[in-house]
Amino acid sequence: MKRLFSIVAWVVIAALGAGALGSIALHRGEPLNATWFVVAAVCCYLVAYRLYSAFVAAKVLALDDTRATPSERHDDGRDFVPTNKWVLFGHHFAAIAGPGPLVGPTLAAQFGYLPGTLWLIAGAAFAGCVQDFVILFCSIRRDGKSVGQMAREEVSERGGFIAQLAVLAIMTILLAVIGLVVVNALKSSPWATFTLAMTIPIALLLGLYLRFVRPGRVLEASVMGVALVLFVVVAGQWVADSASWSRVFTLSGVALAFAIIAYGFAASALPVWLLLAPRDYLSAFIKAGAIFSLAAGILIVRPQVLMPPLTRFVDGTGPVFAGKIFPFCFITIACGAISGFHSLISSGTTPKMILHESHARFIGYGAMLLESFVGVMAMVAACAMPPGVYFAINSPPSVVGSAGDAAATTISGWGYPLQAQTMTDLAHKVGEITLWNRAGGAPSLAVGMAQIFSSTIGGERLLSIWYHFAIMFEALFILTVLDAGTRVGRFMVQDLGGRVWKPFGRMRWMPGVLLSSAIIVALWGYFLYQGVVDPLGGINSLWPLFGISNQLLAAVALVVATTILMKMGRLRWIWVTLLPMAWLVIITMTASYQKIFDSNPRIGFLAYANALAAQIAAGKIPDEKIGETHRLIFNQRLDAAVTGVLAAMILVLIVEALVHWYSILIRRKESVLHESPYVATRWAPDYSGAAHGDD
Amino acid sequence: MRNTVKITSGTLRRMATRIWRGLREWCGDSAYETYLRSKGTQSASCPTLTPSEFYVEQLNRRYSKPNRCC
């Protein structure tokens, strides 16, 4: 009877999901209610988790709960800490959920709501969740080794080296592009700039409190910190209203870029307890609160989705970024569907804390489903505003003009009616000087979130507070990724430099610390500056580069996973990782080719460089701008070279993997699996961690 | 009836305690207590770290590898 009830319940969930998905896919005409998105996503996730992840757990990986996990065998209270599965789920989710699933879907909304939503749901279920789950499993079986170490041991030395390079590449481009998102969110906004600037002294205060007053009392310090941050969000309005203070905090894009570069250097070189860690605590609490509030807001307000399912920009002429739906939708939405960066988390802290192998399904597969849901909510928030407003916020001035009636006419001409006065009124309501040309995704997401929040609490009166709360939330945790990433990058540079000259590798040698911090900051700082001064808006060139490097890392992770499955004798199931890997290689190679060689200057880096060179040759560039244009040409060629190197790395890796697999299959090479030896667990199957009442 | 109320409030209290413990564990508030309780600490020959030493050492380890994603 119970079984029958279960079958009926799952059939109902599946039918509901299919119906909701059908509704959003086939709907035309009147705006669609956002509830359909939530129902479609949740039902698909439930079915994917219940069926596909169970299949992967049982057949493909054959999880074994009689086997002791690293946290049991090496329990040291530091790295290896047996942790309750719900707590570890929270840890893992907080680590994987960054700005990507919010910004990517917001940018991809230029194609309409449908392609991005379908990719978020299907990509997560069949690719992203599988990658996170399988890599977590592989790392658990290898005492928590990183994906780079596993690539070196299981594939080849070269595979490991490519993984290391991919991590450094993704780190550099990621930090530049998220820095650009922050610049575009804070540009000409004294309120937002003041709020974010004030989070630095708040973090320093918390750092000193946690270090000297109450060491390690994170909860009480975070409560104080969150209260102070909420206060400065409100206080930002007073700054914006004051003529003299407003001038101090109204910064240009270039000034903001240099401020962020200086901040990244300081966060990397200063002791971690002083600035980086307390900011991370603040960010974790505000991130969790804002994401749950957005989900609750969407369910309560049930906004209408005003964006059509498909826009005219599927043809590649989009104003936010240029390029056709294939492959650029799949490059733009990386996090939320599949993100290679997750493999670093799945083979980092999480495998060292997991209690039982079976928890890997809930934590690896489940946390990624939740991240995908965050992406769907971001898509809803972006698509709930009138399309004309969305394009006005996200289009660079070179495409629509810098402001006013001419830009409104251009956007209306695309079939998305907009009046210049609408933008003026909206900017006034959210407390901004202007909302035109604020590309990067953050301001449009903040407008969408503010409209949803203010419909729940406060109405239009609180729209400006909610907008700046949303901007603060996005910028705060973007900067957390930026400073943590810069520090990790610094360690990588020190590690590489230490091989050439030993003292450079010493983590406490101050000249080494300062020089390596300067090198990593200069690397991403250069791309950030280049993005800020790019007439096409920066996002157009940097976000696809970020997507390509992220998917490259995912391809590395899936090559490792496929190789391990092959060595485990699960040949009949390798399609589980092989198909997502093949898909990633196809989209990454296509996007790389188009970004380098496409003849449209808005897509191809070389075509843009050639067009600029032709303008100089034809005497169309004024003398005072020639130097600047030469720099722009150099930047485009540099971007083309970086894309080429990333594509070459993928090709080398694939060839390497194919040769390796062929050798295993024809038994020319012995299939050696580098798993830790089996040790039987001493824990009961229902043991849920010492802190949870089982001690 | 009284029994039912008693059971319910007990269950609620247990649930609240678990949530509180989970929250402390999630944000790192109870990391030092976990460290003191761990087998590794109890059997180690080197001296146990003070709360302040443990806090700094733990942060230095955590932020030396990727722990925040895009």
Short mmCIF file of C-alpha atoms in Angstrom, two decimals, chain A residues 365-658:
data_model
loop_
_atom_site.label_atom_id
_atom_site.label_comp_id
_atom_site.label_asym_id
_atom_site.label_seq_id
_atom_site.Cartn_x
_atom_site.Cartn_y
_atom_site.Cartn_z
CA TYR A 365 23.86 16.26 -6.29
CA GLY A 366 21.39 18.01 -3.95
CA ALA A 367 23.38 21.21 -3.30
CA MET A 368 23.89 21.73 -7.04
CA LEU A 369 20.13 21.35 -7.61
CA LEU A 370 19.61 24.13 -5.08
CA GLU A 371 22.14 26.32 -6.88
CA SER A 372 20.29 25.70 -10.12
CA PHE A 373 17.10 26.84 -8.37
CA VAL A 374 18.89 30.08 -7.39
CA GLY A 375 19.65 30.52 -11.12
CA VAL A 376 15.97 30.01 -12.03
CA MET A 377 14.97 32.63 -9.43
CA ALA A 378 17.48 35.09 -10.88
CA MET A 379 16.00 34.43 -14.33
CA VAL A 380 12.50 35.13 -12.96
CA ALA A 381 13.67 38.35 -11.26
CA ALA A 382 15.30 39.58 -14.49
CA CYS A 383 12.34 38.62 -16.68
CA ALA A 384 9.74 40.09 -14.34
CA MET A 385 10.67 43.64 -15.37
CA PRO A 386 9.47 45.11 -18.68
CA PRO A 387 11.88 43.95 -21.44
CA GLY A 388 12.50 47.54 -22.49
CA VAL A 389 13.76 48.39 -19.01
CA TYR A 390 15.90 45.23 -18.93
CA PHE A 391 17.61 46.18 -22.22
CA ALA A 392 18.03 49.83 -21.17
CA ILE A 393 19.89 48.77 -18.00
CA ASN A 394 22.02 46.08 -19.62
CA SER A 395 22.96 47.58 -23.00
CA PRO A 396 26.26 49.45 -23.38
CA PRO A 397 26.18 53.04 -24.72
CA SER A 398 27.93 51.98 -27.94
CA VAL A 399 24.82 49.96 -28.84
CA VAL A 400 21.90 52.10 -27.66
CA GLY A 401 23.44 55.51 -26.96
CA SER A 402 24.23 56.91 -23.55
CA ALA A 403 20.77 57.96 -22.42
CA GLY A 404 17.50 59.63 -23.15
CA ASP A 405 15.04 59.68 -25.98
CA ALA A 406 17.39 58.34 -28.68
CA ALA A 407 18.19 55.21 -26.65
CA ALA A 408 14.52 54.70 -25.79
CA THR A 409 13.67 54.97 -29.49
CA THR A 410 16.34 52.37 -30.38
CA ILE A 411 15.02 49.92 -27.77
CA SER A 412 11.39 50.55 -28.75
CA GLY A 413 12.42 49.89 -32.35
CA TRP A 414 13.46 46.38 -31.33
CA GLY A 415 9.84 45.75 -30.31
CA TYR A 416 10.25 46.41 -26.57
CA PRO A 417 8.41 49.67 -25.89
CA LEU A 418 10.22 52.08 -23.61
CA GLN A 419 9.95 55.77 -22.79
CA ALA A 420 12.94 57.72 -21.50
CA GLN A 421 10.77 59.06 -18.68
CA THR A 422 10.19 55.47 -17.42
CA MET A 423 13.94 55.10 -16.81
CA THR A 424 14.16 58.51 -15.14
CA ASP A 425 11.27 57.64 -12.81
CA LEU A 426 12.67 54.20 -12.03
CA ALA A 427 16.14 55.62 -11.23
CA HIS A 428 14.51 58.18 -8.95
CA LYS A 429 12.45 55.51 -7.18
CA VAL A 430 15.48 53.29 -6.49
CA GLY A 431 17.61 56.26 -5.42
CA GLU A 432 20.06 56.18 -8.33
CA ILE A 433 21.31 59.00 -10.58
CA THR A 434 20.81 56.83 -13.66
CA LEU A 435 19.98 53.24 -14.61
CA TRP A 436 20.97 53.54 -18.27
CA ASN A 437 23.90 51.40 -19.48
CA ARG A 438 24.53 49.56 -16.22
CA ALA A 439 25.67 46.31 -17.88
CA GLY A 440 26.91 43.41 -15.78
CA GLY A 441 23.67 41.95 -14.51
CA ALA A 442 23.87 43.22 -10.93
CA PRO A 443 21.78 46.42 -11.26
CA SER A 444 19.02 44.74 -13.30
CA LEU A 445 18.90 41.84 -10.85
CA ALA A 446 18.75 44.35 -7.99
CA VAL A 447 15.84 46.17 -9.67
CA GLY A 448 14.03 42.82 -10.13
CA MET A 449 14.72 41.75 -6.53
CA ALA A 450 13.72 45.17 -5.15
CA GLN A 451 10.41 45.05 -7.02
CA ILE A 452 9.68 41.58 -5.60
CA PHE A 453 10.76 42.52 -2.04
CA SER A 454 8.90 45.84 -2.04
CA SER A 455 5.72 44.10 -3.22
CA THR A 456 6.02 41.93 -0.08
CA ILE A 457 7.14 44.56 2.46
CA GLY A 458 7.01 48.33 2.29
CA GLY A 459 5.64 49.00 -1.22
CA GLU A 460 7.21 51.67 -3.44
CA ARG A 461 8.25 53.67 -0.34
CA LEU A 462 10.95 51.08 0.42
CA LEU A 463 11.95 50.37 -3.19
CA SER A 464 15.19 52.35 -2.88
CA ILE A 465 16.16 50.60 0.38
CA TRP A 466 15.47 47.17 -1.14
CA TYR A 467 17.42 48.08 -4.29
CA HIS A 468 20.48 49.08 -2.30
CA PHE A 469 20.10 46.07 -0.02
CA ALA A 470 20.18 43.88 -3.16
CA ILE A 471 23.21 45.74 -4.58
CA MET A 472 25.01 45.44 -1.22
CA PHE A 473 24.18 41.71 -1.05
CA GLU A 474 25.53 41.08 -4.56
CA ALA A 475 28.63 43.28 -4.18
CA LEU A 476 29.43 41.96 -0.70
CA PHE A 477 29.63 38.37 -1.68
CA ILE A 478 31.25 39.12 -5.03
CA LEU A 479 34.04 40.88 -3.13
CA THR A 480 34.27 37.87 -0.81
CA VAL A 481 34.94 35.67 -3.84
CA LEU A 482 37.37 38.28 -5.13
CA ASP A 483 39.47 38.53 -1.96
CA ALA A 484 39.40 34.79 -1.20
CA GLY A 485 40.29 34.07 -4.85
CA THR A 486 43.13 36.60 -4.85
CA ARG A 487 44.60 34.99 -1.75
CA VAL A 488 44.42 31.51 -3.26
CA GLY A 489 45.93 32.90 -6.46
CA ARG A 490 48.74 34.38 -4.37
CA PHE A 491 49.48 30.93 -2.93
CA MET A 492 49.56 29.46 -6.44
CA VAL A 493 51.99 32.15 -7.62
CA GLN A 494 54.17 31.60 -4.52
CA ASP A 495 54.06 27.86 -5.11
CA LEU A 496 55.17 28.26 -8.75
CA GLY A 497 57.78 30.91 -7.87
CA GLY A 498 59.10 28.78 -5.01
CA ARG A 499 60.16 26.14 -7.55
CA VAL A 500 62.43 28.71 -9.20
CA TRP A 501 63.68 30.49 -6.06
CA LYS A 502 62.96 28.84 -2.70
CA PRO A 503 62.53 31.90 -0.43
CA PHE A 504 59.71 33.12 -2.69
CA GLY A 505 57.69 30.05 -1.75
CA ARG A 506 57.84 30.77 2.01
CA MET A 507 54.34 31.82 3.01
CA ARG A 508 55.50 34.12 5.83
CA TRP A 509 58.30 35.91 3.96
CA MET A 510 56.87 39.40 3.57
CA PRO A 511 58.62 40.45 0.30
CA GLY A 512 57.39 37.18 -1.24
CA VAL A 513 53.86 37.78 0.07
CA LEU A 514 53.78 41.34 -1.29
CA LEU A 515 55.30 40.45 -4.66
CA SER A 516 53.06 37.42 -5.26
CA SER A 517 49.98 39.45 -4.20
CA ALA A 518 51.02 42.18 -6.64
CA ILE A 519 51.48 39.64 -9.47
CA ILE A 520 48.07 38.00 -9.08
CA VAL A 521 46.33 41.35 -8.61
CA ALA A 522 48.11 42.74 -11.69
CA LEU A 523 46.94 39.72 -13.71
CA TRP A 524 43.23 40.09 -12.99
CA GLY A 525 43.49 43.86 -12.54
CA TYR A 526 44.67 44.23 -16.12
CA PHE A 527 41.64 42.37 -17.49
CA LEU A 528 39.35 44.35 -15.16
CA TYR A 529 40.74 47.69 -16.36
CA GLN A 530 40.48 46.52 -19.95
CA GLY A 531 36.81 45.63 -19.35
CA VAL A 532 36.05 49.00 -17.75
CA VAL A 533 37.46 51.02 -20.68
CA ASP A 534 36.06 48.71 -23.39
CA PRO A 535 33.56 50.67 -25.52
CA LEU A 536 31.53 47.47 -26.02
CA GLY A 537 30.95 47.26 -22.27
CA GLY A 538 33.58 44.73 -21.15
CA ILE A 539 31.00 42.08 -20.26
CA ASN A 540 30.72 41.33 -24.00
CA SER A 541 34.32 40.07 -24.09
CA LEU A 542 35.06 39.01 -20.49
CA TRP A 543 31.95 37.00 -19.58
CA PRO A 544 32.33 34.54 -22.52
CA LEU A 545 36.03 34.16 -21.61
CA PHE A 546 34.99 33.35 -18.06
CA GLY A 547 32.37 30.86 -19.32
CA ILE A 548 34.93 29.16 -21.57
CA SER A 549 37.53 28.84 -18.79
CA ASN A 550 34.92 27.57 -16.33
CA GLN A 551 33.66 24.94 -18.78
CA LEU A 552 37.28 23.98 -19.50
CA LEU A 553 37.72 23.14 -15.84
CA ALA A 554 34.44 21.17 -15.92
CA ALA A 555 35.78 19.23 -18.92
CA VAL A 556 38.94 18.42 -16.91
CA ALA A 557 36.81 17.21 -13.99
CA LEU A 558 34.63 15.05 -16.24
CA VAL A 559 37.69 13.54 -17.97
CA VAL A 560 38.97 12.56 -14.51
CA ALA A 561 35.55 11.15 -13.56
CA THR A 562 35.22 9.17 -16.82
CA THR A 563 38.74 7.74 -16.46
CA ILE A 564 38.03 6.63 -12.89
CA LEU A 565 34.71 5.02 -13.89
CA MET A 566 36.53 3.17 -16.67
CA LYS A 567 39.19 1.93 -14.27
CA MET A 568 36.50 0.86 -11.80
CA GLY A 569 35.09 -1.41 -14.50
CA ARG A 570 31.89 0.61 -14.96
CA LEU A 571 32.37 0.85 -18.72
CA ARG A 572 28.67 0.43 -19.49
CA TRP A 573 27.86 3.51 -17.39
CA ILE A 574 30.57 5.91 -18.54
CA TRP A 575 28.05 7.77 -20.71
CA VAL A 576 26.88 9.38 -17.45
CA THR A 577 30.02 11.55 -17.41
CA LEU A 578 31.09 11.14 -21.05
CA LEU A 579 28.01 12.78 -22.59
CA PRO A 580 28.17 15.97 -20.47
CA MET A 581 31.90 16.11 -21.20
CA ALA A 582 31.30 15.81 -24.97
CA TRP A 583 28.65 18.53 -24.79
CA LEU A 584 31.02 20.84 -22.90
CA VAL A 585 33.80 20.26 -25.41
CA ILE A 586 31.44 21.03 -28.31
CA ILE A 587 30.11 24.28 -26.84
CA THR A 588 33.50 25.42 -25.57
CA MET A 589 35.28 24.78 -28.85
CA THR A 590 32.50 26.42 -30.89
CA ALA A 591 32.43 29.48 -28.63
CA SER A 592 36.24 29.74 -28.66
CA TYR A 593 36.34 29.55 -32.45
CA GLN A 594 33.66 32.21 -32.83
CA LYS A 595 35.21 34.51 -30.22
CA ILE A 596 38.53 34.39 -32.08
CA PHE A 597 37.61 34.18 -35.77
CA ASP A 598 34.03 35.42 -36.28
CA SER A 599 33.87 38.21 -38.85
CA ASN A 600 31.41 40.25 -36.78
CA PRO A 601 33.52 42.71 -34.73
CA ARG A 602 31.10 42.42 -31.79
CA ILE A 603 31.76 38.67 -31.59
CA GLY A 604 35.25 38.02 -32.97
CA PHE A 605 38.19 39.55 -31.10
CA LEU A 606 40.38 39.62 -34.22
CA ALA A 607 37.64 41.13 -36.38
CA TYR A 608 37.21 43.92 -33.83
CA ALA A 609 40.98 44.52 -33.71
CA ASN A 610 41.11 44.61 -37.53
CA ALA A 611 38.14 47.00 -37.72
CA LEU A 612 39.84 49.38 -35.29
CA ALA A 613 43.13 49.13 -37.22
CA ALA A 614 41.27 49.91 -40.45
CA GLN A 615 39.67 52.97 -38.81
CA ILE A 616 43.14 54.24 -37.81
CA ALA A 617 44.46 53.59 -41.31
CA ALA A 618 41.51 55.45 -42.84
CA GLY A 619 42.18 58.43 -40.56
CA LYS A 620 38.79 58.11 -38.85
CA ILE A 621 40.25 58.15 -35.34
CA PRO A 622 41.18 61.58 -33.92
CA ASP A 623 44.89 61.99 -33.09
CA GLU A 624 44.33 62.19 -29.34
CA LYS A 625 42.50 58.83 -29.41
CA ILE A 626 45.04 56.90 -31.48
CA GLY A 627 47.08 55.71 -28.48
CA GLU A 628 43.92 54.53 -26.72
CA THR A 629 42.76 52.71 -29.87
CA HIS A 630 46.13 50.94 -30.20
CA ARG A 631 45.72 49.72 -26.61
CA LEU A 632 42.23 48.49 -27.48
CA ILE A 633 43.61 46.61 -30.48
CA PHE A 634 46.27 45.01 -28.29
CA ASN A 635 43.62 43.98 -25.73
CA GLN A 636 41.48 42.33 -28.40
CA ARG A 637 44.47 40.36 -29.68
CA LEU A 638 45.36 39.41 -26.13
CA ASP A 639 41.79 38.14 -25.53
CA ALA A 640 42.02 36.14 -28.77
CA ALA A 641 45.33 34.62 -27.62
CA VAL A 642 43.92 33.73 -24.17
CA THR A 643 40.88 32.10 -25.79
CA GLY A 644 43.18 30.20 -28.16
CA VAL A 645 45.31 28.92 -25.28
CA LEU A 646 42.19 27.76 -23.38
CA ALA A 647 40.89 25.96 -26.48
CA ALA A 648 44.30 24.36 -27.08
CA MET A 649 44.35 23.13 -23.48
CA ILE A 650 40.98 21.43 -24.00
CA LEU A 651 42.22 19.77 -27.20
CA VAL A 652 45.43 18.53 -25.57
CA LEU A 653 43.47 17.19 -22.62
CA ILE A 654 40.97 15.37 -24.83
CA VAL A 655 43.69 13.80 -26.98
CA GLU A 656 45.58 12.81 -23.82
CA ALA A 657 42.43 11.26 -22.33
CA LEU A 658 41.53 9.39 -25.55
#
